GROMACS .gro file of C-alpha atoms in nm:
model
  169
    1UNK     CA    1  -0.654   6.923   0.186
    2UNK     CA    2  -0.408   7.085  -0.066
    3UNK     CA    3  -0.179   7.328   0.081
    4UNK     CA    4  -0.128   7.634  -0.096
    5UNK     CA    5   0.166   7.875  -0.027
    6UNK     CA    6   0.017   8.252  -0.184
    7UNK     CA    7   0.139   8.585  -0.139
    8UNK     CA    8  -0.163   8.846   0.013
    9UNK     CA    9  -0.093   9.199  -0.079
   10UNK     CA   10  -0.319   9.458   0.165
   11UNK     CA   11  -0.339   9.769  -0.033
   12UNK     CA   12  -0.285  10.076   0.201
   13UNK     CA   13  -0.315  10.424   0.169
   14UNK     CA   14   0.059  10.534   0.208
   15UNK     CA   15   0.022  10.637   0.537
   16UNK     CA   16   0.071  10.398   0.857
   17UNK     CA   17  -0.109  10.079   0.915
   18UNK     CA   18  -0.405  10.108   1.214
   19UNK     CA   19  -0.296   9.810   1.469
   20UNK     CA   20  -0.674   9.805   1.546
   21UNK     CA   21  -0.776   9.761   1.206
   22UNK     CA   22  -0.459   9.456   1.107
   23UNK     CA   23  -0.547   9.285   1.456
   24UNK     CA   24  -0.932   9.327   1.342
   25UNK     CA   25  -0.873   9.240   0.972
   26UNK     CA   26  -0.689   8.906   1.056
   27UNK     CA   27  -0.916   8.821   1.275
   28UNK     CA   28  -1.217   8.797   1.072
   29UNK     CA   29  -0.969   8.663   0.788
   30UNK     CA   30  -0.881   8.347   1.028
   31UNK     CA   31  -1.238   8.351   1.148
   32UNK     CA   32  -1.380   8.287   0.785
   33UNK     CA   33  -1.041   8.081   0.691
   34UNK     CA   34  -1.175   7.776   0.994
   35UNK     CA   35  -1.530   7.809   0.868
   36UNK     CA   36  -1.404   7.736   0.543
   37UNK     CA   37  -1.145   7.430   0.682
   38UNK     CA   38  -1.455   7.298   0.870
   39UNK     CA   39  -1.725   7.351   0.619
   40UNK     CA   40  -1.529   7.177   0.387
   41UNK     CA   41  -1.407   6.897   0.658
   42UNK     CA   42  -1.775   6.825   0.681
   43UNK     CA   43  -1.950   6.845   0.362
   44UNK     CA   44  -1.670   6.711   0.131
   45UNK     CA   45  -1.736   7.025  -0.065
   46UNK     CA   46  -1.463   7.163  -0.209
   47UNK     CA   47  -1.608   7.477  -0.393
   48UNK     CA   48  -1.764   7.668  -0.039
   49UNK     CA   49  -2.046   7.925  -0.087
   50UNK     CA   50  -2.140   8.237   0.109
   51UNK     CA   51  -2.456   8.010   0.196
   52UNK     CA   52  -2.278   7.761   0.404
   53UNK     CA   53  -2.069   7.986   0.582
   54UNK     CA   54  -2.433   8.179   0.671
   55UNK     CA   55  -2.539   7.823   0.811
   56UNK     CA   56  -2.220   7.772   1.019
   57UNK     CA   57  -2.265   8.100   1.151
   58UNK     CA   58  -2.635   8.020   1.250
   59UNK     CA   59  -2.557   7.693   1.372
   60UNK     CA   60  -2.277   7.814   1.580
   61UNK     CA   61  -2.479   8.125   1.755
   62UNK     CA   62  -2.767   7.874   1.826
   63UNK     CA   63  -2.480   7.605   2.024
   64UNK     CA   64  -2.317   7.874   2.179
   65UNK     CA   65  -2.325   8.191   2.342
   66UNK     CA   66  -2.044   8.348   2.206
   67UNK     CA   67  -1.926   8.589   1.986
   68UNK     CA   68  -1.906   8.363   1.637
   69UNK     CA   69  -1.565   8.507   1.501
   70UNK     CA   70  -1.383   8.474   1.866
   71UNK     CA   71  -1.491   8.118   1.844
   72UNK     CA   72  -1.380   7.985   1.515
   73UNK     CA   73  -1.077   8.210   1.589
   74UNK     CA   74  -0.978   8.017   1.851
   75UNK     CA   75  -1.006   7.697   1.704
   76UNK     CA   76  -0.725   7.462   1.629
   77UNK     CA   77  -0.693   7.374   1.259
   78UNK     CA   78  -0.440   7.125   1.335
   79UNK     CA   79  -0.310   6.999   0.976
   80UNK     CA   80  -0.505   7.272   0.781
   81UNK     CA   81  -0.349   7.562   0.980
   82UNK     CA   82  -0.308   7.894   0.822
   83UNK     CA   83   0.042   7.976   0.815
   84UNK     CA   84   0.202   8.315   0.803
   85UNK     CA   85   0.598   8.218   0.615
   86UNK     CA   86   0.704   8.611   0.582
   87UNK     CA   87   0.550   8.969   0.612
   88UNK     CA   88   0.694   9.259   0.434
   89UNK     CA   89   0.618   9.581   0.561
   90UNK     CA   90   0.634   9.795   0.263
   91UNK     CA   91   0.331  10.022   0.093
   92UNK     CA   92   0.124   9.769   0.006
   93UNK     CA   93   0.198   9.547   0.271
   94UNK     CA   94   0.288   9.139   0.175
   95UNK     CA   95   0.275   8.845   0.342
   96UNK     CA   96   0.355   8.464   0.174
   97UNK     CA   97   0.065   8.265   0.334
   98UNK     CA   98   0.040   7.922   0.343
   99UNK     CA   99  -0.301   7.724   0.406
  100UNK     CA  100  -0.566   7.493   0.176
  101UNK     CA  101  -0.589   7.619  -0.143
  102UNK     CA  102  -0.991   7.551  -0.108
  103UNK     CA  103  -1.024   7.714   0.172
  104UNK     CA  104  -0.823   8.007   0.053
  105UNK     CA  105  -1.055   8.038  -0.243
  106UNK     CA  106  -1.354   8.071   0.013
  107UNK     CA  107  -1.209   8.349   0.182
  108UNK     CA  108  -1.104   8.550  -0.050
  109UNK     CA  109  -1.478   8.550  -0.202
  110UNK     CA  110  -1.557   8.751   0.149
  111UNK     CA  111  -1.241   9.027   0.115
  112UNK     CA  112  -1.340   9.204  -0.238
  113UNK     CA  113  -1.020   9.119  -0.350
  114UNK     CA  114  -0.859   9.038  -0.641
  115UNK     CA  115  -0.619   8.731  -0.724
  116UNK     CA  116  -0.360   8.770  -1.009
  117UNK     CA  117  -0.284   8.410  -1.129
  118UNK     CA  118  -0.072   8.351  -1.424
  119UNK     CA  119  -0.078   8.740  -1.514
  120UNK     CA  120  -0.437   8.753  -1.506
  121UNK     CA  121  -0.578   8.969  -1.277
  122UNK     CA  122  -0.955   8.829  -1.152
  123UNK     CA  123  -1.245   9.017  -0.940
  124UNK     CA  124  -1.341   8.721  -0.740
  125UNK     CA  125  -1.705   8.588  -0.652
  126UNK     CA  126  -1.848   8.260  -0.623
  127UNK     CA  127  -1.871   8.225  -0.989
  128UNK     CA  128  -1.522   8.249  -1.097
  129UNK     CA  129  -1.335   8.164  -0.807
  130UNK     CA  130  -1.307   7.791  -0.874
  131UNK     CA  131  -0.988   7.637  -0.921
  132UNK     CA  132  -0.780   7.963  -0.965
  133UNK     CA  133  -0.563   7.884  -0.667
  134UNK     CA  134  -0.442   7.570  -0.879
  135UNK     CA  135  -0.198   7.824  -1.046
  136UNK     CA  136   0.133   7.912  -0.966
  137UNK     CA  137   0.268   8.246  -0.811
  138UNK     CA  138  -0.088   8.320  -0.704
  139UNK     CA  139  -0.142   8.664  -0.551
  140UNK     CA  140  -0.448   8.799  -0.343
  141UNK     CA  141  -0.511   9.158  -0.357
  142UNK     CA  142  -0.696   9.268  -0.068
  143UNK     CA  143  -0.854   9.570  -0.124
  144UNK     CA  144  -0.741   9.870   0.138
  145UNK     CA  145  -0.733   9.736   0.444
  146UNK     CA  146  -1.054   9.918   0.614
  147UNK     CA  147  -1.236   9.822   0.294
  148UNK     CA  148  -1.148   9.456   0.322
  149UNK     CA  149  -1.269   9.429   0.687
  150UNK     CA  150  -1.605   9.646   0.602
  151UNK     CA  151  -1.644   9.293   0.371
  152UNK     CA  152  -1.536   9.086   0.605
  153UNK     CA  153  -1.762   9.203   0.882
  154UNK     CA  154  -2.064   9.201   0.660
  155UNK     CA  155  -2.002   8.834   0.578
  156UNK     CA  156  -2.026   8.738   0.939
  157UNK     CA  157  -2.340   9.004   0.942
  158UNK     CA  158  -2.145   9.227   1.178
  159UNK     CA  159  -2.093   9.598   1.195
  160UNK     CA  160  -1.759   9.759   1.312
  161UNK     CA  161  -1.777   9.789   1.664
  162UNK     CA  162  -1.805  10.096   1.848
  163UNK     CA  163  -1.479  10.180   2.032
  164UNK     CA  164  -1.435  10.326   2.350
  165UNK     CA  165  -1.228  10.665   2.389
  166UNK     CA  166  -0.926  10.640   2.564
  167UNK     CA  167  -1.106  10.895   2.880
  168UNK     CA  168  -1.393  10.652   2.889
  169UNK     CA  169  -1.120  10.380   3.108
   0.00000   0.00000   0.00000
C-alpha cells in the first residue's frame, strides 16, 4: 500500500483538550484505520465503503466475543502501521500522520471531516473521497473533537459509554 504522510488538524473549542475524549477519539480512529488496512488487504479494493466496514464489524462480533474496536485496536498492522511523526499542541491541535493513503481516505469518510488538498477545501463522503489523498500537502480537518468521535462511534454502531463517577470506585 501507498504510504501517505498528512497533517490531521482536530478543531477544539479553545479551551483544554478532554484526555478521555483524545484517548477515546484515537481509539476509534485506529480502530476504523485496521479495518480499513484489512478490508483492503483482503478484497484488493482500494476505494473502501461504509458497507464493508459494517461487514467486518459483523463478521468480527460473530468470531469473537469482544468488544470490536479493542480488537482491531490491538492488532498489528505491521508494514501498513499508522504512524504518528509530530503533534503540535496548539488551538486546533496538529499532528503529521503517516499511514496508506487508501486507508486514510476510508477513515476520514467516518470523522465528518474535511480534507484541504491543493487549496481546495472538500466535505468528504464516499462519493468524492476517491483519490484526493494523491495530492500533496494534504490536510484532514476533523471536526471538534467530541463531534468527530460522536461519528466515529456511530460508524462502529456504538454510543458513548456511560462513565462512572469518581465516588462510584
Amino acid at each position: 500500500m501507498l504510504k501517505k504522510e498528512c497533517v490531521l488538524v482536530i478543531e477544539t473549542d479553545g479551551g483544554g483538550i478532554s484526555s478521555y475524549e483524545l484517548t477515546e477519539f484515537f481509539r476509534y480512529f485506529r480502530a476504523a484505520y485496521v479495518a480499513g488496512v484489512k478490508i483492503s488487504e483482503s478484497s484488493g479494493i482500494s476505494a473502501l465503503s461504509k458497507d464493508e466496514l459494517i461487514r467486518l464489524v459483523n463478521r468480527i462480533k460473530l468470531i469473537q466475543s469482544v468488544d470490536v474496536v479493542d480488537y482491531l485496536f490491538k492488532i498489528d498492522c505491521e508494514n501498513n502501521e499508522l504512524e504518528f511523526l509530530d503533534i503540535q499542541r496548539e488551538n486546533p491541535l496538529s499532528c503529521i500522520i503517516s499511514g496508506s493513503a487508501s486507508v486514510l481516505e476510508f477513515v476520514v469518510i467516518f470523522c465528518g471531516a474535511t480534507v484541504v488538498s491543493n487549496g481546495v477545501e472538500v466535505k468528504i463522503d464516499e462519493v468524492n473521497v476517491a483519490g484526493i489523498f494523491k495530492a500533496e500537502n494534504v490536510v484532514i480537518k476533523i471536526p471538534p473533537l467530541s463531534k468527530g468521535l460522536n461519528e466515529l462511534r456511530a460508524a462502529f454502531g456504538k454510543e458513548a459509554a456511560c462513565r462512572r463517577k469518581i465516588d462510584d470506585l
